[in-house]
């Protein structure tokens, strides 16, 4: 009995050791696979992507379209800026013509336009050192912690200036060069970051000619080079689609309202016509009675 028990314990111990060894070996194999996969991904990220013939043809097809759209956009921006500048100049000239330096307050003709000088408070101990007056900025430094939808976004948008800025005018050759450079940058290794100019060009392309990114390979390269930019492009296009759908819905609603109005007017005219016929019959009856 003792022999059998010792044999059983030995077998269990041997099995445990074998199982532990297998688990360690399996974990080691998994670690090796993960390491190899990571190395392969790093190697792929450091390689330039090969551009297919269809992607190359599409990029070349959209190049003149992009340049034409950029030139048109620049002309619109310049015209808008010139119009704002002319309006501001007109307002300034009008304000100068209406300014009377001798004019005084109607309610207080003797009041001076010069603001009074407020003396600084003196330290009671020294008598000659002005106290430091701290401005009350508690009202201006209040942080918008509202959870209402849209309120925080509006507060943030107030920080963005909407005043017209002098547009940067590019020549056709400059626009072409930037387009080609941005497209070339998409096929550079993933580890090579896009420059600010390349990102700006890609955003402009997505705004003016989003159809370019409907090519699967080009879309994949944008997503690989900058996932954030890819999401931004998608969000912008979704927003444009929603806006276009809203315009269609408004047009359809106007058509429906017009049809309903015409139907009501038709019923109203029929009712008035019935009343006119009844009045004519009544008048005829009165004539026959007389």
PDB file of C-alpha atoms in Angstrom:
ATOM      1  CA  UNK A   1       0.000   0.000   0.000  1.00  0.00           C
ATOM      2  CA  UNK A   2       2.849   2.334   0.888  1.00  0.00           C
ATOM      3  CA  UNK A   3       4.537   1.432  -2.395  1.00  0.00           C
ATOM      4  CA  UNK A   4       1.422   2.246  -4.402  1.00  0.00           C
ATOM      5  CA  UNK A   5       0.965   5.572  -2.585  1.00  0.00           C
ATOM      6  CA  UNK A   6       4.548   6.637  -3.195  1.00  0.00           C
ATOM      7  CA  UNK A   7       4.215   5.617  -6.847  1.00  0.00           C
ATOM      8  CA  UNK A   8       1.039   7.685  -7.180  1.00  0.00           C
ATOM      9  CA  UNK A   9       2.670  10.735  -5.576  1.00  0.00           C
ATOM     10  CA  UNK A  10       5.667  10.382  -7.879  1.00  0.00           C
ATOM     11  CA  UNK A  11       3.426  10.215 -10.930  1.00  0.00           C
ATOM     12  CA  UNK A  12       1.440  13.288  -9.842  1.00  0.00           C
ATOM     13  CA  UNK A  13       4.631  15.251  -9.200  1.00  0.00           C
ATOM     14  CA  UNK A  14       6.029  14.248 -12.578  1.00  0.00           C
ATOM     15  CA  UNK A  15       2.800  15.279 -14.309  1.00  0.00           C
ATOM     16  CA  UNK A  16       2.802  18.640 -12.554  1.00  0.00           C
ATOM     17  CA  UNK A  17       6.381  19.318 -13.589  1.00  0.00           C
ATOM     18  CA  UNK A  18       5.636  18.319 -17.185  1.00  0.00           C
ATOM     19  CA  UNK A  19       2.528  20.534 -17.262  1.00  0.00           C
ATOM     20  CA  UNK A  20       4.454  23.480 -15.828  1.00  0.00           C
ATOM     21  CA  UNK A  21       7.175  22.990 -18.416  1.00  0.00           C
ATOM     22  CA  UNK A  22       4.634  22.893 -21.225  1.00  0.00           C
ATOM     23  CA  UNK A  23       2.974  26.084 -19.995  1.00  0.00           C
ATOM     24  CA  UNK A  24       6.306  27.872 -19.765  1.00  0.00           C
ATOM     25  CA  UNK A  25       7.226  26.690 -23.234  1.00  0.00           C
ATOM     26  CA  UNK A  26       3.826  27.784 -24.588  1.00  0.00           C
ATOM     27  CA  UNK A  27       4.184  31.225 -22.991  1.00  0.00           C
ATOM     28  CA  UNK A  28       7.681  31.506 -24.417  1.00  0.00           C
ATOM     29  CA  UNK A  29       6.397  30.600 -27.892  1.00  0.00           C
ATOM     30  CA  UNK A  30       3.591  33.189 -27.603  1.00  0.00           C
ATOM     31  CA  UNK A  31       6.075  35.852 -26.514  1.00  0.00           C
ATOM     32  CA  UNK A  32       8.290  34.987 -29.472  1.00  0.00           C
ATOM     33  CA  UNK A  33       5.299  35.232 -31.841  1.00  0.00           C
ATOM     34  CA  UNK A  34       4.252  38.605 -30.387  1.00  0.00           C
ATOM     35  CA  UNK A  35       7.802  39.870 -30.666  1.00  0.00           C
ATOM     36  CA  UNK A  36       8.051  38.710 -34.276  1.00  0.00           C
ATOM     37  CA  UNK A  37       4.673  40.297 -35.105  1.00  0.00           C
ATOM     38  CA  UNK A  38       5.729  43.593 -33.513  1.00  0.00           C
ATOM     39  CA  UNK A  39       9.014  43.523 -35.435  1.00  0.00           C
ATOM     40  CA  UNK A  40       7.142  42.844 -38.672  1.00  0.00           C
ATOM     41  CA  UNK A  41       4.769  45.768 -38.028  1.00  0.00           C
ATOM     42  CA  UNK A  42       7.698  48.067 -37.252  1.00  0.00           C
ATOM     43  CA  UNK A  43       9.446  46.928 -40.424  1.00  0.00           C
ATOM     44  CA  UNK A  44       6.314  47.586 -42.491  1.00  0.00           C
ATOM     45  CA  UNK A  45       5.875  51.042 -40.928  1.00  0.00           C
ATOM     46  CA  UNK A  46       9.415  51.959 -41.942  1.00  0.00           C
ATOM     47  CA  UNK A  47       8.857  51.025 -45.584  1.00  0.00           C
ATOM     48  CA  UNK A  48       7.511  53.210 -48.355  1.00  0.00           C
ATOM     49  CA  UNK A  49       4.145  52.120 -49.714  1.00  0.00           C
ATOM     50  CA  UNK A  50       3.943  51.060 -53.352  1.00  0.00           C
ATOM     51  CA  UNK A  51       1.538  53.170 -55.383  1.00  0.00           C
ATOM     52  CA  UNK A  52      -0.759  51.235 -57.684  1.00  0.00           C
ATOM     53  CA  UNK A  53      -1.458  52.273 -61.244  1.00  0.00           C
ATOM     54  CA  UNK A  54      -5.118  53.017 -60.471  1.00  0.00           C
ATOM     55  CA  UNK A  55      -4.209  55.272 -57.536  1.00  0.00           C
ATOM     56  CA  UNK A  56      -1.610  57.062 -59.649  1.00  0.00           C
ATOM     57  CA  UNK A  57      -4.133  57.610 -62.438  1.00  0.00           C
ATOM     58  CA  UNK A  58      -6.728  58.961 -60.012  1.00  0.00           C
ATOM     59  CA  UNK A  59      -4.241  61.353 -58.408  1.00  0.00           C
ATOM     60  CA  UNK A  60      -3.212  62.659 -61.826  1.00  0.00           C
ATOM     61  CA  UNK A  61      -6.868  62.970 -62.852  1.00  0.00           C
ATOM     62  CA  UNK A  62      -7.754  65.135 -59.839  1.00  0.00           C
ATOM     63  CA  UNK A  63      -4.670  67.362 -60.005  1.00  0.00           C
ATOM     64  CA  UNK A  64      -6.009  69.934 -62.547  1.00  0.00           C
ATOM     65  CA  UNK A  65      -9.417  69.845 -60.842  1.00  0.00           C
ATOM     66  CA  UNK A  66      -7.784  70.654 -57.508  1.00  0.00           C
ATOM     67  CA  UNK A  67      -5.762  73.531 -58.942  1.00  0.00           C
ATOM     68  CA  UNK A  68      -8.871  75.009 -60.589  1.00  0.00           C
ATOM     69  CA  UNK A  69     -10.848  74.741 -57.344  1.00  0.00           C
ATOM     70  CA  UNK A  70      -8.041  76.386 -55.357  1.00  0.00           C
ATOM     71  CA  UNK A  71      -7.806  79.290 -57.813  1.00  0.00           C
ATOM     72  CA  UNK A  72     -11.580  79.798 -57.661  1.00  0.00           C
ATOM     73  CA  UNK A  73     -11.581  79.650 -53.845  1.00  0.00           C
ATOM     74  CA  UNK A  74      -8.771  82.199 -53.635  1.00  0.00           C
ATOM     75  CA  UNK A  75     -10.658  84.622 -55.879  1.00  0.00           C
ATOM     76  CA  UNK A  76     -13.774  84.331 -53.709  1.00  0.00           C
ATOM     77  CA  UNK A  77     -11.787  84.844 -50.503  1.00  0.00           C
ATOM     78  CA  UNK A  78      -9.976  87.857 -51.962  1.00  0.00           C
ATOM     79  CA  UNK A  79     -13.243  89.422 -53.156  1.00  0.00           C
ATOM     80  CA  UNK A  80     -14.802  88.861 -49.731  1.00  0.00           C
ATOM     81  CA  UNK A  81     -11.783  90.393 -47.997  1.00  0.00           C
ATOM     82  CA  UNK A  82     -11.811  93.425 -50.314  1.00  0.00           C
ATOM     83  CA  UNK A  83     -15.533  93.925 -49.664  1.00  0.00           C
ATOM     84  CA  UNK A  84     -15.004  93.891 -45.882  1.00  0.00           C
ATOM     85  CA  UNK A  85     -12.069  96.255 -46.208  1.00  0.00           C
ATOM     86  CA  UNK A  86     -14.131  98.686 -48.298  1.00  0.00           C
ATOM     87  CA  UNK A  87     -16.986  98.521 -45.779  1.00  0.00           C
ATOM     88  CA  UNK A  88     -14.636  99.195 -42.851  1.00  0.00           C
ATOM     89  CA  UNK A  89     -13.059 102.138 -44.679  1.00  0.00           C
ATOM     90  CA  UNK A  90     -16.490 103.615 -45.383  1.00  0.00           C
ATOM     91  CA  UNK A  91     -17.488 103.299 -41.725  1.00  0.00           C
ATOM     92  CA  UNK A  92     -14.235 104.939 -40.578  1.00  0.00           C
ATOM     93  CA  UNK A  93     -14.689 107.888 -42.948  1.00  0.00           C
ATOM     94  CA  UNK A  94     -18.281 108.369 -41.801  1.00  0.00           C
ATOM     95  CA  UNK A  95     -17.268 108.362 -38.139  1.00  0.00           C
ATOM     96  CA  UNK A  96     -14.535 110.938 -38.836  1.00  0.00           C
ATOM     97  CA  UNK A  97     -16.990 113.251 -40.613  1.00  0.00           C
ATOM     98  CA  UNK A  98     -19.470 113.051 -37.745  1.00  0.00           C
ATOM     99  CA  UNK A  99     -16.889 113.731 -35.032  1.00  0.00           C
ATOM    100  CA  UNK A 100     -17.138 117.182 -33.373  1.00  0.00           C
ATOM    101  CA  UNK A 101     -14.204 117.834 -31.003  1.00  0.00           C
ATOM    102  CA  UNK A 102     -16.051 120.767 -29.390  1.00  0.00           C
ATOM    103  CA  UNK A 103     -19.214 118.798 -28.684  1.00  0.00           C
ATOM    104  CA  UNK A 104     -20.111 118.311 -25.017  1.00  0.00           C
ATOM    105  CA  UNK A 105     -22.608 116.319 -23.095  1.00  0.00           C
ATOM    106  CA  UNK A 106     -26.102 117.782 -23.566  1.00  0.00           C
ATOM    107  CA  UNK A 107     -27.034 117.084 -19.967  1.00  0.00           C
ATOM    108  CA  UNK A 108     -23.838 118.541 -18.528  1.00  0.00           C
ATOM    109  CA  UNK A 109     -22.284 121.130 -20.890  1.00  0.00           C
ATOM    110  CA  UNK A 110     -19.495 121.968 -18.461  1.00  0.00           C
ATOM    111  CA  UNK A 111     -18.400 118.372 -18.001  1.00  0.00           C
ATOM    112  CA  UNK A 112     -14.895 117.625 -19.219  1.00  0.00           C
ATOM    113  CA  UNK A 113     -14.320 114.708 -21.583  1.00  0.00           C
ATOM    114  CA  UNK A 114     -11.038 113.938 -19.830  1.00  0.00           C
ATOM    115  CA  UNK A 115     -11.345 111.111 -17.355  1.00  0.00           C
ATOM    116  CA  UNK A 116     -10.440 112.138 -13.786  1.00  0.00           C
ATOM    117  CA  UNK A 117      -7.167 110.928 -12.365  1.00  0.00           C
ATOM    118  CA  UNK A 118      -7.729 108.626  -9.408  1.00  0.00           C
ATOM    119  CA  UNK A 119      -4.837 108.812  -6.907  1.00  0.00           C
ATOM    120  CA  UNK A 120      -3.375 105.560  -5.659  1.00  0.00           C
ATOM    121  CA  UNK A 121      -3.955 104.643  -2.029  1.00  0.00           C
ATOM    122  CA  UNK A 122      -0.968 105.329   0.186  1.00  0.00           C
ATOM    123  CA  UNK A 123       0.381 102.946   2.750  1.00  0.00           C
ATOM    124  CA  UNK A 124      -0.615 104.110   6.196  1.00  0.00           C
ATOM    125  CA  UNK A 125       2.770 103.154   7.634  1.00  0.00           C
ATOM    126  CA  UNK A 126       5.170 104.734   5.147  1.00  0.00           C
ATOM    127  CA  UNK A 127       2.887 107.382   3.716  1.00  0.00           C
ATOM    128  CA  UNK A 128       4.642 107.440   0.377  1.00  0.00           C
ATOM    129  CA  UNK A 129       4.530 103.913  -1.053  1.00  0.00           C
ATOM    130  CA  UNK A 130       1.417 103.237  -3.099  1.00  0.00           C
ATOM    131  CA  UNK A 131      -0.411 100.051  -2.335  1.00  0.00           C
ATOM    132  CA  UNK A 132      -0.597  97.425  -5.008  1.00  0.00           C
ATOM    133  CA  UNK A 133      -4.141  97.363  -6.353  1.00  0.00           C
ATOM    134  CA  UNK A 134      -5.131  93.934  -7.596  1.00  0.00           C
ATOM    135  CA  UNK A 135      -7.797  93.943 -10.328  1.00  0.00           C
ATOM    136  CA  UNK A 136     -10.906  91.907  -9.661  1.00  0.00           C
ATOM    137  CA  UNK A 137     -10.777  89.179 -12.278  1.00  0.00           C
ATOM    138  CA  UNK A 138     -13.099  86.737 -10.555  1.00  0.00           C
ATOM    139  CA  UNK A 139     -15.895  87.444 -13.014  1.00  0.00           C
ATOM    140  CA  UNK A 140     -13.629  87.072 -16.041  1.00  0.00           C
ATOM    141  CA  UNK A 141     -11.905  83.886 -14.948  1.00  0.00           C
ATOM    142  CA  UNK A 142     -15.063  81.892 -14.365  1.00  0.00           C
ATOM    143  CA  UNK A 143     -14.778  78.540 -16.068  1.00  0.00           C
ATOM    144  CA  UNK A 144     -17.706  77.262 -18.036  1.00  0.00           C
ATOM    145  CA  UNK A 145     -18.649  74.033 -16.272  1.00  0.00           C
ATOM    146  CA  UNK A 146     -22.148  73.791 -17.666  1.00  0.00           C
ATOM    147  CA  UNK A 147     -23.184  70.372 -18.884  1.00  0.00           C
ATOM    148  CA  UNK A 148     -25.900  71.701 -21.175  1.00  0.00           C
ATOM    149  CA  UNK A 149     -25.444  70.529 -24.754  1.00  0.00           C
ATOM    150  CA  UNK A 150     -23.894  73.203 -26.940  1.00  0.00           C
ATOM    151  CA  UNK A 151     -23.121  75.761 -24.231  1.00  0.00           C
ATOM    152  CA  UNK A 152     -19.480  74.759 -23.809  1.00  0.00           C
ATOM    153  CA  UNK A 153     -19.000  74.615 -27.586  1.00  0.00           C
ATOM    154  CA  UNK A 154     -20.362  78.158 -27.927  1.00  0.00           C
ATOM    155  CA  UNK A 155     -17.996  79.387 -25.231  1.00  0.00           C
ATOM    156  CA  UNK A 156     -15.058  77.828 -27.063  1.00  0.00           C
ATOM    157  CA  UNK A 157     -16.170  79.253 -30.398  1.00  0.00           C
ATOM    158  CA  UNK A 158     -16.144  82.751 -28.888  1.00  0.00           C
ATOM    159  CA  UNK A 159     -12.372  82.427 -28.663  1.00  0.00           C
ATOM    160  CA  UNK A 160     -12.079  81.942 -32.440  1.00  0.00           C
ATOM    161  CA  UNK A 161     -11.874  85.141 -34.452  1.00  0.00           C
ATOM    162  CA  UNK A 162     -14.213  85.346 -37.433  1.00  0.00           C
ATOM    163  CA  UNK A 163     -12.751  88.578 -38.752  1.00  0.00           C
ATOM    164  CA  UNK A 164     -11.688  88.319 -42.403  1.00  0.00           C
ATOM    165  CA  UNK A 165      -7.981  87.728 -42.871  1.00  0.00           C
ATOM    166  CA  UNK A 166      -5.839  88.555 -45.876  1.00  0.00           C
ATOM    167  CA  UNK A 167      -5.903  85.312 -47.912  1.00  0.00           C
ATOM    168  CA  UNK A 168      -2.647  83.662 -48.924  1.00  0.00           C
ATOM    169  CA  UNK A 169      -2.649  83.635 -52.705  1.00  0.00           C
ATOM    170  CA  UNK A 170      -0.901  80.730 -54.432  1.00  0.00           C
ATOM    171  CA  UNK A 171       0.026  80.529 -58.063  1.00  0.00           C
ATOM    172  CA  UNK A 172      -1.057  77.556 -60.142  1.00  0.00           C
ATOM    173  CA  UNK A 173       2.455  76.121 -60.030  1.00  0.00           C
ATOM    174  CA  UNK A 174       2.582  76.477 -56.232  1.00  0.00           C
ATOM    175  CA  UNK A 175      -0.815  74.806 -55.827  1.00  0.00           C
ATOM    176  CA  UNK A 176       0.285  71.997 -58.138  1.00  0.00           C
ATOM    177  CA  UNK A 177       3.532  71.500 -56.228  1.00  0.00           C
ATOM    178  CA  UNK A 178       1.712  71.338 -52.877  1.00  0.00           C
ATOM    179  CA  UNK A 179      -0.790  68.837 -54.255  1.00  0.00           C
ATOM    180  CA  UNK A 180       1.948  66.573 -55.593  1.00  0.00           C
ATOM    181  CA  UNK A 181       3.943  66.867 -52.356  1.00  0.00           C
ATOM    182  CA  UNK A 182       0.907  65.931 -50.232  1.00  0.00           C
ATOM    183  CA  UNK A 183       0.115  62.918 -52.403  1.00  0.00           C
ATOM    184  CA  UNK A 184       3.745  61.828 -52.295  1.00  0.00           C
ATOM    185  CA  UNK A 185       3.794  62.179 -48.512  1.00  0.00           C
ATOM    186  CA  UNK A 186       0.911  59.708 -48.184  1.00  0.00           C
ATOM    187  CA  UNK A 187       3.135  56.941 -49.538  1.00  0.00           C
ATOM    188  CA  UNK A 188       6.086  57.718 -47.283  1.00  0.00           C
ATOM    189  CA  UNK A 189       6.709  55.390 -44.300  1.00  0.00           C
ATOM    190  CA  UNK A 190       4.154  55.579 -41.515  1.00  0.00           C
ATOM    191  CA  UNK A 191       6.897  56.665 -39.125  1.00  0.00           C
ATOM    192  CA  UNK A 192       7.507  59.802 -41.244  1.00  0.00           C
ATOM    193  CA  UNK A 193       5.116  62.415 -39.892  1.00  0.00           C
ATOM    194  CA  UNK A 194       3.173  64.751 -42.157  1.00  0.00           C
ATOM    195  CA  UNK A 195       4.216  68.380 -42.143  1.00  0.00           C
ATOM    196  CA  UNK A 196       1.802  71.210 -41.330  1.00  0.00           C
ATOM    197  CA  UNK A 197       1.698  72.236 -44.996  1.00  0.00           C
ATOM    198  CA  UNK A 198       0.934  68.684 -46.118  1.00  0.00           C
ATOM    199  CA  UNK A 199      -1.887  68.390 -43.572  1.00  0.00           C
ATOM    200  CA  UNK A 200      -3.286  71.760 -44.655  1.00  0.00           C
ATOM    201  CA  UNK A 201      -3.223  70.633 -48.294  1.00  0.00           C
ATOM    202  CA  UNK A 202      -4.947  67.343 -47.481  1.00  0.00           C
ATOM    203  CA  UNK A 203      -7.659  69.187 -45.546  1.00  0.00           C
ATOM    204  CA  UNK A 204      -8.134  71.551 -48.491  1.00  0.00           C
ATOM    205  CA  UNK A 205      -8.419  68.577 -50.849  1.00  0.00           C
ATOM    206  CA  UNK A 206     -11.007  66.920 -48.595  1.00  0.00           C
ATOM    207  CA  UNK A 207     -12.980  70.174 -48.571  1.00  0.00           C
ATOM    208  CA  UNK A 208     -12.869  70.892 -52.290  1.00  0.00           C
ATOM    209  CA  UNK A 209     -12.575  67.410 -53.842  1.00  0.00           C
ATOM    210  CA  UNK A 210     -13.508  64.706 -51.310  1.00  0.00           C
ATOM    211  CA  UNK A 211     -14.110  62.270 -54.189  1.00  0.00           C
ATOM    212  CA  UNK A 212     -10.347  61.744 -54.382  1.00  0.00           C
ATOM    213  CA  UNK A 213     -10.398  59.791 -51.105  1.00  0.00           C
ATOM    214  CA  UNK A 214     -13.110  57.437 -52.350  1.00  0.00           C
ATOM    215  CA  UNK A 215     -10.279  55.355 -53.809  1.00  0.00           C
ATOM    216  CA  UNK A 216      -9.635  52.495 -51.368  1.00  0.00           C
ATOM    217  CA  UNK A 217      -5.836  52.624 -51.521  1.00  0.00           C
ATOM    218  CA  UNK A 218      -5.631  56.404 -51.082  1.00  0.00           C
ATOM    219  CA  UNK A 219      -8.097  56.266 -48.193  1.00  0.00           C
ATOM    220  CA  UNK A 220      -6.026  53.550 -46.520  1.00  0.00           C
ATOM    221  CA  UNK A 221      -2.868  55.637 -46.868  1.00  0.00           C
ATOM    222  CA  UNK A 222      -4.554  58.655 -45.232  1.00  0.00           C
ATOM    223  CA  UNK A 223      -5.719  56.439 -42.385  1.00  0.00           C
ATOM    224  CA  UNK A 224      -2.261  54.918 -41.969  1.00  0.00           C
ATOM    225  CA  UNK A 225      -0.410  58.234 -42.045  1.00  0.00           C
ATOM    226  CA  UNK A 226      -2.823  60.157 -39.814  1.00  0.00           C
ATOM    227  CA  UNK A 227      -5.851  58.421 -38.271  1.00  0.00           C
ATOM    228  CA  UNK A 228      -6.922  61.718 -36.691  1.00  0.00           C
ATOM    229  CA  UNK A 229      -6.923  63.438 -40.086  1.00  0.00           C
ATOM    230  CA  UNK A 230      -8.865  60.525 -41.569  1.00  0.00           C
ATOM    231  CA  UNK A 231     -11.513  60.842 -38.853  1.00  0.00           C
ATOM    232  CA  UNK A 232     -11.675  64.592 -39.424  1.00  0.00           C
ATOM    233  CA  UNK A 233     -12.236  64.057 -43.148  1.00  0.00           C
ATOM    234  CA  UNK A 234     -14.975  61.512 -42.461  1.00  0.00           C
ATOM    235  CA  UNK A 235     -16.679  63.778 -39.920  1.00  0.00           C
ATOM    236  CA  UNK A 236     -16.564  66.690 -42.347  1.00  0.00           C
ATOM    237  CA  UNK A 237     -18.081  64.624 -45.145  1.00  0.00           C
ATOM    238  CA  UNK A 238     -20.787  63.285 -42.825  1.00  0.00           C
ATOM    239  CA  UNK A 239     -21.578  66.849 -41.814  1.00  0.00           C
ATOM    240  CA  UNK A 240     -21.825  67.900 -45.463  1.00  0.00           C
ATOM    241  CA  UNK A 241     -24.147  64.976 -46.190  1.00  0.00           C
ATOM    242  CA  UNK A 242     -26.358  65.887 -43.231  1.00  0.00           C
ATOM    243  CA  UNK A 243     -26.441  69.498 -44.409  1.00  0.00           C
ATOM    244  CA  UNK A 244     -27.354  68.440 -47.947  1.00  0.00           C
ATOM    245  CA  UNK A 245     -30.077  66.138 -46.602  1.00  0.00           C
ATOM    246  CA  UNK A 246     -31.469  68.979 -44.492  1.00  0.00           C
ATOM    247  CA  UNK A 247     -31.620  71.193 -47.577  1.00  0.00           C
ATOM    248  CA  UNK A 248     -33.515  68.464 -49.450  1.00  0.00           C
ATOM    249  CA  UNK A 249     -35.865  68.008 -46.495  1.00  0.00           C
ATOM    250  CA  UNK A 250     -36.544  71.752 -46.386  1.00  0.00           C
ATOM    251  CA  UNK A 251     -37.244  71.834 -50.108  1.00  0.00           C
ATOM    252  CA  UNK A 252     -39.575  68.847 -49.809  1.00  0.00           C
ATOM    253  CA  UNK A 253     -41.326  70.478 -46.857  1.00  0.00           C
ATOM    254  CA  UNK A 254     -41.858  73.664 -48.876  1.00  0.00           C
ATOM    255  CA  UNK A 255     -43.295  71.626 -51.773  1.00  0.00           C
ATOM    256  CA  UNK A 256     -45.602  69.768 -49.370  1.00  0.00           C
ATOM    257  CA  UNK A 257     -46.731  73.005 -47.743  1.00  0.00           C
ATOM    258  CA  UNK A 258     -47.356  74.562 -51.150  1.00  0.00           C
ATOM    259  CA  UNK A 259     -49.428  71.550 -52.203  1.00  0.00           C
ATOM    260  CA  UNK A 260     -51.427  71.695 -48.974  1.00  0.00           C
ATOM    261  CA  UNK A 261     -51.983  75.437 -49.426  1.00  0.00           C
ATOM    262  CA  UNK A 262     -53.135  74.957 -53.003  1.00  0.00           C
ATOM    263  CA  UNK A 263     -55.509  72.198 -51.859  1.00  0.00           C
ATOM    264  CA  UNK A 264     -56.988  74.450 -49.172  1.00  0.00           C
ATOM    265  CA  UNK A 265     -57.352  77.300 -51.672  1.00  0.00           C
ATOM    266  CA  UNK A 266     -59.088  74.955 -54.117  1.00  0.00           C
ATOM    267  CA  UNK A 267     -61.568  73.873 -51.424  1.00  0.00           C
ATOM    268  CA  UNK A 268     -62.089  77.504 -50.418  1.00  0.00           C
ATOM    269  CA  UNK A 269     -62.771  78.534 -54.016  1.00  0.00           C
ATOM    270  CA  UNK A 270     -65.229  75.643 -54.416  1.00  0.00           C
ATOM    271  CA  UNK A 271     -67.011  76.689 -51.230  1.00  0.00           C
ATOM    272  CA  UNK A 272     -67.219  80.320 -52.377  1.00  0.00           C
ATOM    273  CA  UNK A 273     -68.485  79.149 -55.765  1.00  0.00           C
ATOM    274  CA  UNK A 274     -71.232  77.156 -54.020  1.00  0.00           C
ATOM    275  CA  UNK A 275     -72.169  80.194 -51.968  1.00  0.00           C
ATOM    276  CA  UNK A 276     -72.315  82.335 -55.130  1.00  0.00           C
ATOM    277  CA  UNK A 277     -74.608  79.801 -56.792  1.00  0.00           C
ATOM    278  CA  UNK A 278     -76.895  79.753 -53.758  1.00  0.00           C
ATOM    279  CA  UNK A 279     -77.007  83.562 -53.678  1.00  0.00           C
ATOM    280  CA  UNK A 280     -77.820  83.660 -57.402  1.00  0.00           C
ATOM    281  CA  UNK A 281     -80.672  81.176 -56.880  1.00  0.00           C
ATOM    282  CA  UNK A 282     -81.946  83.206 -53.945  1.00  0.00           C
ATOM    283  CA  UNK A 283     -81.876  86.403 -55.969  1.00  0.00           C
ATOM    284  CA  UNK A 284     -83.704  84.647 -58.827  1.00  0.00           C
ATOM    285  CA  UNK A 285     -86.325  83.405 -56.388  1.00  0.00           C
ATOM    286  CA  UNK A 286     -86.835  86.945 -55.094  1.00  0.00           C
ATOM    287  CA  UNK A 287     -87.267  88.211 -58.664  1.00  0.00           C
ATOM    288  CA  UNK A 288     -89.793  85.486 -59.438  1.00  0.00           C
ATOM    289  CA  UNK A 289     -91.683  86.276 -56.235  1.00  0.00           C
ATOM    290  CA  UNK A 290     -91.933  89.935 -57.138  1.00  0.00           C
TER     291      UNK A 290
END
